[in-house]
XYZ file of C-alpha atoms in Angstrom:
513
model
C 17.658 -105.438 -59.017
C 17.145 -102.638 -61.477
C 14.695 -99.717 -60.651
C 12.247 -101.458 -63.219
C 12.160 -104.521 -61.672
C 11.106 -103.379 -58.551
C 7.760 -104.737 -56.940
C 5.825 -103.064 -53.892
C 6.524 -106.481 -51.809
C 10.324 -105.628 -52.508
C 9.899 -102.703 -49.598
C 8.983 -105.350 -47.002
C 12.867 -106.231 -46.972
C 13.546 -102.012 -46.271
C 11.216 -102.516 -43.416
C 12.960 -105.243 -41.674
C 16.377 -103.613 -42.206
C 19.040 -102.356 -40.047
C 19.177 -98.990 -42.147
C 15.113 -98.674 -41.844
C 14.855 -99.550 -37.641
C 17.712 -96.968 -37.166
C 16.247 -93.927 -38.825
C 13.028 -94.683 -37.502
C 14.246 -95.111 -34.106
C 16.679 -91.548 -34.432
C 13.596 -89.824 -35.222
C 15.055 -88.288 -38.541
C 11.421 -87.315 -38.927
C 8.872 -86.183 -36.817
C 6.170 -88.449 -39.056
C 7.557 -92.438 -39.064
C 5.303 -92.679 -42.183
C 7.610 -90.553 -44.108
C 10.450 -92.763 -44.439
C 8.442 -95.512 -44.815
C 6.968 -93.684 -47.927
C 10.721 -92.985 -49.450
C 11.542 -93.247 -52.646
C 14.972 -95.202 -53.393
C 16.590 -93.513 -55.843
C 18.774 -96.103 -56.938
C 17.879 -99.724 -56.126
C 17.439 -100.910 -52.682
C 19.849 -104.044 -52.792
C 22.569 -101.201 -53.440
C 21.753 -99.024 -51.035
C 21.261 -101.630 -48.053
C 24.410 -102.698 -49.082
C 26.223 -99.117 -48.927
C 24.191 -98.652 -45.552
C 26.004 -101.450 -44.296
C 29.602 -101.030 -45.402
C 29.051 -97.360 -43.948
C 28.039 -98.871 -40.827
C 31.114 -101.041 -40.630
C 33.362 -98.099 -41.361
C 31.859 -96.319 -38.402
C 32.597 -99.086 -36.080
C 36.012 -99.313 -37.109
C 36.419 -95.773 -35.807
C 34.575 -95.403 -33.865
C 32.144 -92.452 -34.857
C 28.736 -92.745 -35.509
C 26.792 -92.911 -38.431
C 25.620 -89.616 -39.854
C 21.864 -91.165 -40.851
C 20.816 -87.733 -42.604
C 23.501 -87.581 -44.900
C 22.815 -91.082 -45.874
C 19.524 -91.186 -46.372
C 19.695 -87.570 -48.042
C 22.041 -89.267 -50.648
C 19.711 -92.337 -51.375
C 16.892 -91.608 -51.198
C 13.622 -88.918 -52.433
C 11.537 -87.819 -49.081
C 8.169 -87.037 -49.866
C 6.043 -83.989 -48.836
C 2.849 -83.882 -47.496
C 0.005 -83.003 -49.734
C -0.782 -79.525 -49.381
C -4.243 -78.455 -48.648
C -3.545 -74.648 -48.284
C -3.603 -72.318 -50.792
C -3.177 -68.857 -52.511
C -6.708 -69.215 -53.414
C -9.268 -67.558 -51.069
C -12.670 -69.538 -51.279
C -15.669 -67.928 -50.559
C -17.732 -71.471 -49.101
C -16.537 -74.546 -47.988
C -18.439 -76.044 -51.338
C -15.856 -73.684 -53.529
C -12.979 -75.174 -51.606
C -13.915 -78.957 -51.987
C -14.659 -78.147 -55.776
C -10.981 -77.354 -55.993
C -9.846 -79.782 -53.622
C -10.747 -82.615 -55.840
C -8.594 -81.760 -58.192
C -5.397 -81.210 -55.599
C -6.269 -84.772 -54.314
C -6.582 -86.460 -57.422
C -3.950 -88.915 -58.153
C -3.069 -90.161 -61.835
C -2.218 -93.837 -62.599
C 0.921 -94.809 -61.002
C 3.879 -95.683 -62.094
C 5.994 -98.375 -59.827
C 8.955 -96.528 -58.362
C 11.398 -98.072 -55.914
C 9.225 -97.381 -53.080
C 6.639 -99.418 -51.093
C 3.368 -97.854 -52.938
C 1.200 -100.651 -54.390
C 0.572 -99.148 -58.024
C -2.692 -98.605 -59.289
C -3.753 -98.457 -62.867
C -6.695 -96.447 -62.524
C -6.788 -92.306 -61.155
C -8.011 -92.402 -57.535
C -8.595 -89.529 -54.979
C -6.003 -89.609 -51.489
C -7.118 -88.246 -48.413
C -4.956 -85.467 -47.917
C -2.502 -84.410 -45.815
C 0.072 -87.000 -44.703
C -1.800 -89.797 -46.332
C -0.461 -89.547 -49.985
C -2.136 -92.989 -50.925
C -6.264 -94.184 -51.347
C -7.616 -95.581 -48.702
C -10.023 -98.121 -48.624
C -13.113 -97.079 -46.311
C -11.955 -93.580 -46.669
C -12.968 -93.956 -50.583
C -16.370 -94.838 -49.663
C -17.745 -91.671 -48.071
C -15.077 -89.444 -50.586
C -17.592 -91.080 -53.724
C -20.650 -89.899 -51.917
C -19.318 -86.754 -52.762
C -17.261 -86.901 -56.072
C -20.958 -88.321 -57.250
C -22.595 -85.182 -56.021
C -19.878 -83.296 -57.716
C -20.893 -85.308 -61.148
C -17.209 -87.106 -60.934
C -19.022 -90.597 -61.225
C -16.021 -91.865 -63.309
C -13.754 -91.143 -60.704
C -15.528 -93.061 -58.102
C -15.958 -95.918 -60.496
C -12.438 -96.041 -61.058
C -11.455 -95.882 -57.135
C -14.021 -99.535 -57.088
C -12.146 -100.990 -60.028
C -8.787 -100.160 -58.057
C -9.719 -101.855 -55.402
C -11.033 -104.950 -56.777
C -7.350 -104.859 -58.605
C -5.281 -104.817 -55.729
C -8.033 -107.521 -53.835
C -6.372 -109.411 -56.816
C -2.690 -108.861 -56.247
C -2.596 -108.697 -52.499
C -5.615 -111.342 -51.611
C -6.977 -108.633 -49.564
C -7.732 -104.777 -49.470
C -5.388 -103.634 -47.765
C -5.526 -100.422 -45.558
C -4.272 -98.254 -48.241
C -1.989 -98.674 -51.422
C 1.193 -99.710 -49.585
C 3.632 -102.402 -48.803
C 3.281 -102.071 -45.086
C -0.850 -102.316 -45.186
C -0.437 -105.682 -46.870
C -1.650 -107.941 -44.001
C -4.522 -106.030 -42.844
C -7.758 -104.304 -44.497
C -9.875 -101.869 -43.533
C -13.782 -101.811 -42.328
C -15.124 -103.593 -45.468
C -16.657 -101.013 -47.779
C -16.484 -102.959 -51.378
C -20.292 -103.887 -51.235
C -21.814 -100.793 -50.275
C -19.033 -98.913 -52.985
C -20.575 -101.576 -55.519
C -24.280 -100.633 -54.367
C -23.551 -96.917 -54.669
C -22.288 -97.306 -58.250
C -24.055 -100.498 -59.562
C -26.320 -98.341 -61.651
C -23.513 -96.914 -63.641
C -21.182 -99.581 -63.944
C -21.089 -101.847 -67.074
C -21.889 -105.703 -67.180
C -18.304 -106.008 -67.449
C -17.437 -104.037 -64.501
C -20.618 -105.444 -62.460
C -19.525 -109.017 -63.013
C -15.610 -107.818 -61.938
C -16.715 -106.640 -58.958
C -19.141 -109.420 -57.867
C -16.004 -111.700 -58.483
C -14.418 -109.285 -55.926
C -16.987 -109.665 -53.324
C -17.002 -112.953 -53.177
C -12.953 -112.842 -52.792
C -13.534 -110.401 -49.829
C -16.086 -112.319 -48.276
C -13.366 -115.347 -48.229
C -10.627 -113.026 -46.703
C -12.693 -112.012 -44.077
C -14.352 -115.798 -43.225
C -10.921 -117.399 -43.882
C -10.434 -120.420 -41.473
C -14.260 -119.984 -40.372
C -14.615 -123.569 -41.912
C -12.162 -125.141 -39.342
C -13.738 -124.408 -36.439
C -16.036 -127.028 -34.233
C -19.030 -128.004 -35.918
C -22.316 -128.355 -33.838
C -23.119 -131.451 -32.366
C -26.436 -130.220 -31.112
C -24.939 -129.323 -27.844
C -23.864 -125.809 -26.541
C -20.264 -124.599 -26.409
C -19.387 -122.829 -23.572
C -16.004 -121.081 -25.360
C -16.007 -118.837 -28.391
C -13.136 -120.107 -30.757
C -11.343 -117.913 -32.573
C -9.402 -118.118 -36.157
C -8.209 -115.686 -37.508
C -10.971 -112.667 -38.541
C -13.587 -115.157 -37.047
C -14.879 -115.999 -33.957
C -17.144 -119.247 -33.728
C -19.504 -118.256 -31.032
C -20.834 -120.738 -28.051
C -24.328 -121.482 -30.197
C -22.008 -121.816 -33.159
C -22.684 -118.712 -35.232
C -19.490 -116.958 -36.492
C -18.524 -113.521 -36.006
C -15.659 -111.833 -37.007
C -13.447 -109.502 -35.725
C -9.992 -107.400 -36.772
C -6.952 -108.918 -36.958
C -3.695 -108.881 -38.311
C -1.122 -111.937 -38.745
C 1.839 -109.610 -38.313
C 3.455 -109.718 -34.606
C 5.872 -106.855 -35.085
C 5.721 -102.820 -34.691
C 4.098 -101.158 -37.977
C 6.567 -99.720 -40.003
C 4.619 -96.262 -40.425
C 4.503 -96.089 -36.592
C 7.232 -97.849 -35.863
C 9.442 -95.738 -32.810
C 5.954 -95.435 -31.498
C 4.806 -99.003 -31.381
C 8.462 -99.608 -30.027
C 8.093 -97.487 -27.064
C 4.857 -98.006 -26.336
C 5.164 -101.655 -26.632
C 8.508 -101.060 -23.750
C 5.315 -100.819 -20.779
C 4.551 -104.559 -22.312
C 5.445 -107.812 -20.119
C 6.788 -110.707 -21.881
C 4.436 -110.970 -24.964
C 5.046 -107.543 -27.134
C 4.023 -109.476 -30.776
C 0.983 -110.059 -29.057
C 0.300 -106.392 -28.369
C 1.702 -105.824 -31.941
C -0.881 -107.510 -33.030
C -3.774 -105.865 -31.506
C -2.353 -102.521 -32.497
C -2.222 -104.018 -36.217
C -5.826 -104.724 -35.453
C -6.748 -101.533 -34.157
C -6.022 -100.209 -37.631
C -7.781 -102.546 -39.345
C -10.781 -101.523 -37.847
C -9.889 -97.461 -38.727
C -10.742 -96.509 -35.605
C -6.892 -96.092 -34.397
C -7.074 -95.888 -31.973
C -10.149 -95.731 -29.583
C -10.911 -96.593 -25.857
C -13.467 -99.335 -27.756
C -10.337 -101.413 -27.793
C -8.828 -100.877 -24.386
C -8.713 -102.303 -20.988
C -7.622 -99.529 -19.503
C -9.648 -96.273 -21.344
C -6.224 -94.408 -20.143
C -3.350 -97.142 -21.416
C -2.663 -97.922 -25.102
C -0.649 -100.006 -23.702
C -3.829 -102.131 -22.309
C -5.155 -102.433 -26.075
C -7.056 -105.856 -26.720
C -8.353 -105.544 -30.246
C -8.427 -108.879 -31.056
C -10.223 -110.181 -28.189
C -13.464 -108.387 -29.828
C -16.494 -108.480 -31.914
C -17.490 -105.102 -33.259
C -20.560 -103.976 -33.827
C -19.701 -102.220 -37.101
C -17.771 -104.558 -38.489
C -20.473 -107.254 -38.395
C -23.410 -104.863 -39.546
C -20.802 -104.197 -42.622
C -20.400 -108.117 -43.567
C -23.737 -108.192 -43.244
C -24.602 -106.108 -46.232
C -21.728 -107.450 -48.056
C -23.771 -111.190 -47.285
C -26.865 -109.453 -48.890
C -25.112 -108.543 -51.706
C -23.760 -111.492 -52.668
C -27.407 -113.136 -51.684
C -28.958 -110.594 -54.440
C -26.090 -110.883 -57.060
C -25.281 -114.601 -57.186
C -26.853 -117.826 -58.856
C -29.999 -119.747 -56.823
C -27.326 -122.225 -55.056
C -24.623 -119.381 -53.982
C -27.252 -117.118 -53.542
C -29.176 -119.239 -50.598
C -25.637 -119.730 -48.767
C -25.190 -116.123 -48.779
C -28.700 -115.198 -47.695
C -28.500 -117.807 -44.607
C -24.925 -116.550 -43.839
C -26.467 -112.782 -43.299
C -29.472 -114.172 -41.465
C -27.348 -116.220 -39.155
C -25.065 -113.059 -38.879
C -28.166 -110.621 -37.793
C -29.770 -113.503 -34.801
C -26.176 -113.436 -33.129
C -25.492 -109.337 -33.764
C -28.483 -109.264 -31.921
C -27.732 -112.177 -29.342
C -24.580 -111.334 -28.449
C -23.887 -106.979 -29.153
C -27.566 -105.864 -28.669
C -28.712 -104.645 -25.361
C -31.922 -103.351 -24.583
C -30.964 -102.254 -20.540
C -28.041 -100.054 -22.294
C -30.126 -98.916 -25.500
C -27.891 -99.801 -27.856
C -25.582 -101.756 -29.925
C -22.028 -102.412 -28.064
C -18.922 -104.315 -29.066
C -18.609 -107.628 -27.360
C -14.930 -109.291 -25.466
C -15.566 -113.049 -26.854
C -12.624 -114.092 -24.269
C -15.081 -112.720 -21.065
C -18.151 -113.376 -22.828
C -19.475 -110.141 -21.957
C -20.365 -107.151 -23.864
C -18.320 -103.722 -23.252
C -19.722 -100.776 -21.821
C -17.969 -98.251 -24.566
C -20.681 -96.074 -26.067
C -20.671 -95.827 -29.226
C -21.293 -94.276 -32.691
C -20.523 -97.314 -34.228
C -23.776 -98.727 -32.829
C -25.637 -96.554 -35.515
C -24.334 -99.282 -38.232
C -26.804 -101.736 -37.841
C -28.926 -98.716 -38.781
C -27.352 -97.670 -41.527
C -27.047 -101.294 -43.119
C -31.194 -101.727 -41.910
C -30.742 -104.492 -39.996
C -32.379 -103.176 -36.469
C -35.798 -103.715 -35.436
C -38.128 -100.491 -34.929
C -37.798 -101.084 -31.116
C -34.153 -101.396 -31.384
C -33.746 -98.489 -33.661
C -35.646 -96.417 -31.441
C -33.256 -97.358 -28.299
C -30.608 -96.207 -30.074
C -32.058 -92.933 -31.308
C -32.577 -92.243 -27.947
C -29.270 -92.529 -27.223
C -27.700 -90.556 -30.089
C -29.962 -87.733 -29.504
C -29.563 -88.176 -25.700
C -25.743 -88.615 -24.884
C -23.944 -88.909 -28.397
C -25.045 -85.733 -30.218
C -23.108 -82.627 -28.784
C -22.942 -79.261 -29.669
C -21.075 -79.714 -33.080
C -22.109 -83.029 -33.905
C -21.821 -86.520 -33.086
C -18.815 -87.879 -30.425
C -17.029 -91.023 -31.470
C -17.770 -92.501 -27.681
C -18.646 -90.856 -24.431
C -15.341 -91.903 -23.287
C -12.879 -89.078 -22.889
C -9.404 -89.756 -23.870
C -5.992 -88.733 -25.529
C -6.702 -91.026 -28.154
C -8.512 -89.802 -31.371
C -11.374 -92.205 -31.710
C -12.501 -90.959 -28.744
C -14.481 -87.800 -27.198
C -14.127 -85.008 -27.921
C -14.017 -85.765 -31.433
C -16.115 -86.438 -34.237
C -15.724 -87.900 -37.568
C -17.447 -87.633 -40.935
C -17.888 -91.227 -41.684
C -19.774 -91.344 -37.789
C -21.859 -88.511 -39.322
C -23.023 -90.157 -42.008
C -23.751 -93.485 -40.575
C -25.705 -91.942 -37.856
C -27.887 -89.588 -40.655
C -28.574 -92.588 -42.977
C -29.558 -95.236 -39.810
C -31.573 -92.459 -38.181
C -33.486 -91.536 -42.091
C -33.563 -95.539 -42.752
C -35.886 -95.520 -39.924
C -38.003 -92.712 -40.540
C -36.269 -90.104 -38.079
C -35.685 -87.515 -40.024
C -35.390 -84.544 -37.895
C -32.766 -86.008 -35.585
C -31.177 -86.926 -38.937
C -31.512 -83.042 -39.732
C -29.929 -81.917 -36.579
C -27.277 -83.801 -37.133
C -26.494 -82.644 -40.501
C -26.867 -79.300 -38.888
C -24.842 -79.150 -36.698
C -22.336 -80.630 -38.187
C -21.707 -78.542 -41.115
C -22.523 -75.596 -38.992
C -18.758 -77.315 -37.256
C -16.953 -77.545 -40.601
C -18.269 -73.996 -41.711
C -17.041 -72.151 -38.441
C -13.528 -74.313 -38.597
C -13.193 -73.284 -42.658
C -14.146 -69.192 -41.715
C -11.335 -69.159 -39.798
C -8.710 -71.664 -41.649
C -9.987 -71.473 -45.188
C -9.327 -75.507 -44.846
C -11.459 -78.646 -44.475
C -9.692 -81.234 -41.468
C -9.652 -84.946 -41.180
C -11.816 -84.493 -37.527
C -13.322 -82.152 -35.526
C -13.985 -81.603 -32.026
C -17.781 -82.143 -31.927
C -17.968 -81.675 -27.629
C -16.220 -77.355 -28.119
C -16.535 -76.523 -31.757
C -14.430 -73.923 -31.328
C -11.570 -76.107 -30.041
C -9.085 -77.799 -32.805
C -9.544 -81.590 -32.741
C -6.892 -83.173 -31.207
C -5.084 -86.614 -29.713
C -3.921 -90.168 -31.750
C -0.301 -90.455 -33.100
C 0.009 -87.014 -35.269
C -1.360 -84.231 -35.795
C -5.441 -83.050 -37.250
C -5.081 -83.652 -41.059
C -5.962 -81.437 -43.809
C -8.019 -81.949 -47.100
C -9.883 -83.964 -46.045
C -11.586 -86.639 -48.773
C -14.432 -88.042 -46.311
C -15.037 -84.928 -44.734
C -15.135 -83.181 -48.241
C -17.594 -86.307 -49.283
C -19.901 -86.149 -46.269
C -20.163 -82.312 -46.386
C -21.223 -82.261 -49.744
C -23.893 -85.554 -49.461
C -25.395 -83.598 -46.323
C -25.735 -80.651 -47.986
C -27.732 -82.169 -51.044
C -29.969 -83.167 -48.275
C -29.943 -79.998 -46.656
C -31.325 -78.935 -49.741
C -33.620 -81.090 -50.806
């Protein structure tokens, strides 16, 4: 296999390979992502191959393998993106200004690693997270429009409609080991952002893309019971959907791979040690977990205080739903009379059982719901602003849940992912940008617009104190004691940071207005 034949779905042999599980499992380095981002810097047969003749010299010795050396001699570690600098900034707008051009990533060229290349420029995150990622991109345009860097944004759309084509999904982000899960899905509300500027060409690529998503998400939806005119008492699940008892279909994350992520994989390892019997099943829902970005949160636990309790799978998010929704509308606005009625009764169907079955007006809210009890969760939320943001709620419902963002969500610095307080990340005390915005743009759909101010507010007010201080912009913040770094999840607070960069800058151009 020469270094120019190599594809990205080449790597998915490294990951199931003796050499891979034993470095990741010495702990060569403190991030597992980093060696699953390695570039080979011969060709991987070769080096699989030396990897195992070295082995069987060892045991012959008896001596152990010296893993460093080896991989030291094969292969190209990569760094983490930098987000400091020489450069003093005088406001966080300065910084971002500069930071697009530090996370700005040219056309790739396909090395013997497992990035997916892309043949447009696209903007990374930051930090650890050298690759795009797909919801991530959404709330980064907001601001690369703002910043008059339309192309850019267009070009992130067209990538991912490109590698919806080569992989049959969006996956995570651009790399071998994201291939069998996605992301919360994003691609209609990037195409409504940028429909205005894209070309008849590009519209008519992307519609063709939506439609692809939309049958990646509602894969299998087709095989489940049909109604008889009586009620089910069992929701069945396939795959990303869930056929509900009055026969509605939800969805919910999932991912068809039962084994540890290679990115995370000594920690999905140990972690998955505290498991019974069944560890691919708990594979699984950990799989999920990051398909639904929110990895990882107490929204998908059992046990608020055990990862090891995690039951992603077994649920219907709120967000998730509200998201196909608008991606139903889309379709139902950008399709021929025959598709277009299919798509239209698909999102109407969709809102009567968001509101059956994750609405409740005792709680005030909008809460995930565990198909396998048939009960909703109690996890507050800020993913129950999404029905707000997509305009889906009533004016009674979106009232009940302003009351409870402005009541028990909104702290000092902004709002909390849930009220629950955990170790993990998705949890309190931390908020994220993306939370942010959906909250501002559900409260202003619905005409609260001084909540939707205090939000912003505070907020910024978090990012401006943190970048005094740091002369950086982070991946999250702790909302609950500004003054405290974020913390908890698998590795450390992340630096850049494209959303947070995005969202800043949108708020501010509201701020302003």
């Amino acid at each position: 296999m020469s270094s120019s034949s190599h594809n990205w779905r080449d790597s998915l042999s490294f990951f199931a390979s003796d050499l891979f599980k034993h470095v990741q499992m010495a702990q060569l380095f403190p991030d597992s992502k980093t060696f699953a981002d390695a570039i080979v810097k011969t060709n991987l047969e070769t080096v699989l191959a030396a990897y195992d003749s070295v082995r069987l010299k060892a045991e012959k010795s008896g001596e152990a393998v010296d893993l460093a050396a080896f991989v030291n001699a094969h292969f190209h570690i990569p760094e983490m993106i930098s987000a400091t600098t020489q450069t003093t900034f005088t406001n966080v707008a300065d910084y971002i200004e500069h930071m697009w051009q530090v996370l700005t990533r040219t056309p790739d060229t396909q090395q013997q690693d497992s990035l997916i290349a892309l043949s447009r420029p696209y903007i990374v995150p930051g930090g650890r997270f050298r690759e795009i990622y797909y919801w991530d991109s959404y709330f980064t345009a907001l601001g690369l429009i703002d910043a008059g860097r339309t192309d850019m944004a267009i070009n992130m759309l067209v990538n991912f409609v490109d590698i919806l084509n080569e992989v049959g999904c969006i996956p995570n982000g651009n790399r071998a080991y994201y291939y069998s899960r996605s992301q919360p899905p994003i691609l209609a509300l990037f195409y409504n952002l940028l429909k205005d500027a894209l070309s008849d060409k590009q519209k008519s690529y992307v519609i063709a893309g939506l439609k692809k998503e939309y049958q990646f998400w509602m894969h299998k939806a087709e095989q489940a019971p049909l109604l008889d005119g009586t009620e089910n008492t069992a929701c069945n699940a396939q795959l990303r959907t869930v056929t509900m008892p009055c026969g509605a279909v939800l969805n919910r994350y999932f991912d068809t791979e039962p084994t540890p992520r290679p990115e995370s994989y000594r920690e999905d390892i140990e972690t998955a040690e505290h498991i019974g019997a069944d560890k691919t099943k708990f594979y699984q829902h950990v799989r999920a977990a990051c398909e639904s970005g929110w990895d990882f949160s107490s929204r998908w636990l059992a046990n608020p205080d055990a990862l090891a309790s995690i039951r992603t799978t077994e649920i219907i998010p709120v967000d998730l739903n509200a998201l196909l929704v608008t991606l139903e509308q889309t379709l139902a606005s950008e399709t021929e009379r025959t598709e277009q009625a299919f798509y239209s009764d698909a999102a109407k169907t969709r809102i009567h059982a968001i509101n059956t079955y994750l609405f409740s007006s005792e709680q005030a809210g909008y809460f995930d719901y565990h198909f396998e009890s048939q009960r909703r969760t109690d996890v507050v939320s800020a993913a129950m602003c999404v029905p707000l943001f997509v305009n889906i709620a009533s004016s009674e419902q979106a009232n009940l849940v302003r009351t409870t963002v402005m009541n028990s969500l909104l702290k000092e610095g902004g709002v909390v992912t849930t009220l629950n307080t955990t170790s993990q990340q998705w949890d309190a005390p931390n908020g994220w940008a993306p939370l942010q915005l959906f909250a501002v743009e559900g409260l202003r759909n619905y005409g609260f617009e001084m909540q939707a101010k205090t939000i912003m507010l505070r907020f910024c007010k978090t990012i401006e104190a943190h970048f005094a201080t740091s002369n950086v912009l982070l991946e999250k913040y702790n909302v609950v004691e500004p003054n405290i770094k974020a913390g908890g999840g698998e590795y450390d607070v992340q630096l850049g940071f494209g959303w947070t960069n995005g969202v800043y800058t949108r708020f501010q151009a509201y701020l302003n207005q």
